[in-house]
Coordinates of C-alpha atoms in Angstrom, one line a residue:
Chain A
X89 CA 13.4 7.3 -13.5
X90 CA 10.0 8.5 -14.3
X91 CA 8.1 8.0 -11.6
X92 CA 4.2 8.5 -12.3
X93 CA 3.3 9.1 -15.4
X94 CA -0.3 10.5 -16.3
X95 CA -1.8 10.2 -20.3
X96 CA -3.2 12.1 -21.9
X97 CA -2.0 15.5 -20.5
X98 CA -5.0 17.3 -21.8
X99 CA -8.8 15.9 -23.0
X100 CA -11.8 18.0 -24.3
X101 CA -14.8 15.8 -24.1
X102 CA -18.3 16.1 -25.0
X103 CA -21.1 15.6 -22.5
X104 CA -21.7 12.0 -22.7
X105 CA -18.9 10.9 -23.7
X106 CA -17.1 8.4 -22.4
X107 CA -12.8 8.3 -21.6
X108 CA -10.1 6.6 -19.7
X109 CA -7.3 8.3 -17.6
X110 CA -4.2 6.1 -17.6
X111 CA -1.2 6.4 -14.3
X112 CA 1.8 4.1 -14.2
X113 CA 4.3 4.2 -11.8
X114 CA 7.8 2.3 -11.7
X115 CA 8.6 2.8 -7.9
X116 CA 7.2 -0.4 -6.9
X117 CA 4.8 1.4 -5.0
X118 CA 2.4 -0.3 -3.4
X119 CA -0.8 2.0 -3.3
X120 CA -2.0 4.3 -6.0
X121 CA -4.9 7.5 -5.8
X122 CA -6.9 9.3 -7.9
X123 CA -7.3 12.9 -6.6
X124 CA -9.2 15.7 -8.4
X125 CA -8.2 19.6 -8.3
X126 CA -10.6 22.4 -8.4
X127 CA -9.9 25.8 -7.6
X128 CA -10.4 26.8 -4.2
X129 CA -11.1 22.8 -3.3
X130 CA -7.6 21.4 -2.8
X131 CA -7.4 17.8 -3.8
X132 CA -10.5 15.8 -3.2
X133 CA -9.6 11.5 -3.2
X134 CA -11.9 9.9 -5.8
X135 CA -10.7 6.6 -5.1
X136 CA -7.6 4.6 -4.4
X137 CA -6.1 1.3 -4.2
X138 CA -4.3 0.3 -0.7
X139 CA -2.5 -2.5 -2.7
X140 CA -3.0 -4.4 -5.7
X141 CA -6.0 -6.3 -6.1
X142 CA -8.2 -3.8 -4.1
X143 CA -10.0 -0.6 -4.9
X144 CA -11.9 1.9 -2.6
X145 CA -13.9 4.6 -2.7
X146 CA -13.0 8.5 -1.5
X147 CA -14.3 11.5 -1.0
X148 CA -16.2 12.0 -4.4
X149 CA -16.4 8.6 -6.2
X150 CA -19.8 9.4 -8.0
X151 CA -19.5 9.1 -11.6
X152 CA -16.1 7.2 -11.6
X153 CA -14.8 4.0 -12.1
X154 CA -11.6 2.8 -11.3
X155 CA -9.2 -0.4 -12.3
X156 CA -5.8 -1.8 -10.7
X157 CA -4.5 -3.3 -13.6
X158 CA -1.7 -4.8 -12.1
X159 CA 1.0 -3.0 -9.1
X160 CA 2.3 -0.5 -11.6
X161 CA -1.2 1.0 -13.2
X162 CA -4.3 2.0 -12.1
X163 CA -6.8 3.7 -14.8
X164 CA -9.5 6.0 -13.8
X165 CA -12.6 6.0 -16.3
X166 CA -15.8 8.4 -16.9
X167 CA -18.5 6.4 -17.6
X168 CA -20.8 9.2 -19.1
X169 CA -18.8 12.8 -18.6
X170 CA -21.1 15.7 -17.4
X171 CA -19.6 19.9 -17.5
X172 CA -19.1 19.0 -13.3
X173 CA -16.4 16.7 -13.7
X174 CA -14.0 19.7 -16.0
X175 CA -10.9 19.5 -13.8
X176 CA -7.5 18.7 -13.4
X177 CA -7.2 14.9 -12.4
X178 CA -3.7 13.8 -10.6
X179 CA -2.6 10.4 -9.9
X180 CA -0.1 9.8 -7.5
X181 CA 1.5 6.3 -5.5
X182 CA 3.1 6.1 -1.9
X183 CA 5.4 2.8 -1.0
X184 CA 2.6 1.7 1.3
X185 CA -1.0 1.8 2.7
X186 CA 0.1 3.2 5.8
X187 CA 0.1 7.1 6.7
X188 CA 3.4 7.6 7.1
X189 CA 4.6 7.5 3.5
X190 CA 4.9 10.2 1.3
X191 CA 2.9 10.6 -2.2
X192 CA 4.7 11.0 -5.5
X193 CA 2.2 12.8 -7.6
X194 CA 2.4 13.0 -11.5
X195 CA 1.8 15.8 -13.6
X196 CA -2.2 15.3 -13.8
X197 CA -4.8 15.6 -16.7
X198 CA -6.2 18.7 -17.4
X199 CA -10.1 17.0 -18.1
X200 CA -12.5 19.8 -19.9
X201 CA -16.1 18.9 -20.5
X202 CA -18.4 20.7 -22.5
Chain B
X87 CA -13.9 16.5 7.5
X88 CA -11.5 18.2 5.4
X89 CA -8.8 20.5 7.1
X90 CA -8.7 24.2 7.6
X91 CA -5.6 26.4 6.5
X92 CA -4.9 29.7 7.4
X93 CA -4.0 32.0 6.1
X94 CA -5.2 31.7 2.5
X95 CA -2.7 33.6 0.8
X96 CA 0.5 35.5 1.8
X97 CA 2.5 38.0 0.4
X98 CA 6.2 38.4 1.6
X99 CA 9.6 40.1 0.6
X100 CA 12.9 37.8 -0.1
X101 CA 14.3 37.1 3.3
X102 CA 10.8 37.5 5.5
X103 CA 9.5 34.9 7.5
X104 CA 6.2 33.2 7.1
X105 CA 4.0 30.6 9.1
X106 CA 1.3 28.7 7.6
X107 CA -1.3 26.7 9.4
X108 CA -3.3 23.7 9.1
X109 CA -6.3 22.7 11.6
X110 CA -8.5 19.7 11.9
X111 CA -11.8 19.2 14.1
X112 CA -10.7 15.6 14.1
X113 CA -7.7 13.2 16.1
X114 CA -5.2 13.0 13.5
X115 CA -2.4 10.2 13.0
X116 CA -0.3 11.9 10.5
X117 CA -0.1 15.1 8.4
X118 CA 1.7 15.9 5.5
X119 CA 2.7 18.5 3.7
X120 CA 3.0 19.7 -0.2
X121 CA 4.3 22.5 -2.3
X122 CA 2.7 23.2 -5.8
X123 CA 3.8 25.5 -8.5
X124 CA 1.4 26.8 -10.7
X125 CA 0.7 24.3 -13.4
X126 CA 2.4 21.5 -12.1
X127 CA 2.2 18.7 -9.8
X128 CA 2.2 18.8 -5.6
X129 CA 6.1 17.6 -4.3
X130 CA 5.7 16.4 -0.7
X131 CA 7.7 18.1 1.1
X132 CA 7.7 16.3 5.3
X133 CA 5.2 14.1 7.0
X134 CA 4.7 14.9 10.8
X135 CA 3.6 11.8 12.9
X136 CA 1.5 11.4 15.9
X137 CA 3.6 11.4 19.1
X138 CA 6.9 12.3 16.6
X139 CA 9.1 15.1 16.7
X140 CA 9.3 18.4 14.8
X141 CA 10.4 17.8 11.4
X142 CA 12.4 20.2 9.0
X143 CA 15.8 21.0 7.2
X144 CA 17.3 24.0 6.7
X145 CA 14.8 27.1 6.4
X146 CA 11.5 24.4 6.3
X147 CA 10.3 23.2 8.8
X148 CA 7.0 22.0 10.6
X149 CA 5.7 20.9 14.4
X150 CA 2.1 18.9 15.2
X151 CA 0.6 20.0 18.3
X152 CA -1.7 17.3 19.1
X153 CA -3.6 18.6 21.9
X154 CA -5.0 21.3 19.3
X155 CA -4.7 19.0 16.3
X156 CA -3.2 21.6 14.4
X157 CA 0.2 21.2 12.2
X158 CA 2.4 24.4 11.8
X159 CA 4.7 24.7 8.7
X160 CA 7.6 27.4 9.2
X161 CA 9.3 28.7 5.9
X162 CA 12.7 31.1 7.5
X163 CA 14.3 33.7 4.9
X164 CA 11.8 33.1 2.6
X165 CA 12.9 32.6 -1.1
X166 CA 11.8 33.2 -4.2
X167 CA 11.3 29.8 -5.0
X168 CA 9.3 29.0 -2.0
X169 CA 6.4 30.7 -4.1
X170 CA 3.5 28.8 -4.2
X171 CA 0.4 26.6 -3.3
X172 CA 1.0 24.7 -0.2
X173 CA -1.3 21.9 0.8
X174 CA -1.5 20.2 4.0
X175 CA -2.8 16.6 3.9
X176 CA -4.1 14.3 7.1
X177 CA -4.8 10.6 8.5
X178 CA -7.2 10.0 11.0
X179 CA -5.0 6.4 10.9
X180 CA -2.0 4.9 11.1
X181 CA -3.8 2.2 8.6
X182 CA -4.6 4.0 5.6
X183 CA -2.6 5.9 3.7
X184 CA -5.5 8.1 1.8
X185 CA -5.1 11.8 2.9
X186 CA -7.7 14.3 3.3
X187 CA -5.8 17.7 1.7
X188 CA -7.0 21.8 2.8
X189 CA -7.8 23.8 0.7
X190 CA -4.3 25.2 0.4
X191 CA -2.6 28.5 1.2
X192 CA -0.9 30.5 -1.8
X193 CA 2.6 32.2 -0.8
X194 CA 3.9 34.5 -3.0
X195 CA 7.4 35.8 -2.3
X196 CA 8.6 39.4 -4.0
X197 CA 12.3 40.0 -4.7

């Protein structure tokens, strides 16, 4: 049972440069987030996906894009990467849209731009 | 409005008790709560409700005072594996499930 699973685990990208982080899950979850990690910053929501079929912005969308492929994956992309978005990325899926189900977080994406 | 935790790091012996706190300027629905270890992924740990009761097992546990909108999480005889970042993370609704996450308290606990 994997759970989320997050690729690549690591990315070095040039400024400009574009990329796509990939999550699948095999819970059956219904809702999926993108959250972002910086030190001292928690985890800020980029965007997230209350069920399939729908997207929604967070707390720091700018500079994002975002795709629910289908229930199991939702793909998080960087148009144009600046040196502000270096951080660790994590993906993680709850059962519902409502707040009282736990996240299952996966191992996030260490993202350095330079 | 993103939550306050206090304190922002802690330093304890095996077997001392610790109490970590997580406040909000806002009415909250839910609050949840995560452990991270250092290079690896948040594990949720309880989810305290609006109106619900105090949540734990064994040495963890955590209450929600509502009238201060603050969530308390209690860690009793403090192991070493209890080291770590924890995050709280709150709802504003029973309707969404996105979470607004502190900016985390580090506990370090020394044999």
């Amino acid at each position: 049972n994997a759970g989320v699973t997050q690729t690549p685990k690591f990315q070095v990208l040039k400024t400009g440069q574009s990329m796509t982080l990939q999550c699948a899950q095999d819970m059956n979850h219904n809702s999926m987030y993108w959250y972002r990690q910086d030190p001292g910053m928690g985890l800020r929501l980029i965007y997230y996906s209350a069920s399939e079929g729908t997207t929604d912005k967070g707390e720091v969308p700018n500079g994002y894009n975002v795709s629910r492929l289908n229930k199991r994956e939702f793909s998080l992309r960087l148009e144009s990467a600046a040196p502000s978005q270096t951080s660790v990325y994590f993906c993680a899926s709850s059962e519902g849209g409502q707040a009282f189900y736990g996240y299952t977080f996966g191992s996030g994406t260490r993202l350095t731009v330079v | 409005q993103q939550p306050v935790q206090s304190p922002q790091a802690v330093i304890l012996r095996e077997g001392e008790d610790a109490v970590i706190n997580c406040s909000s300027s806002k009415a909250l629905y839910s609050v949840h709560w995560y452990r991270q270890k250092h290079g690896e992924a948040p594990v949720f740990l309880m989810i305290l409700l609006k109106g619900g009761e105090q949540k734990g097992h064994e040495k963890i546990s955590a209450s929600f005072n509502e009238k201060k909108q603050q969530s308390s999480l209690y860690l009793t005889a403090s192991q070493l594996s209890y080291s770590g970042t924890y995050f709280c993370g709150t709802s504003l609704s029973s309707n969404t499930g996105k979470l607004i996450f502190g900016q985390g308290t580090t506990l370090q606990v020394k044999p």
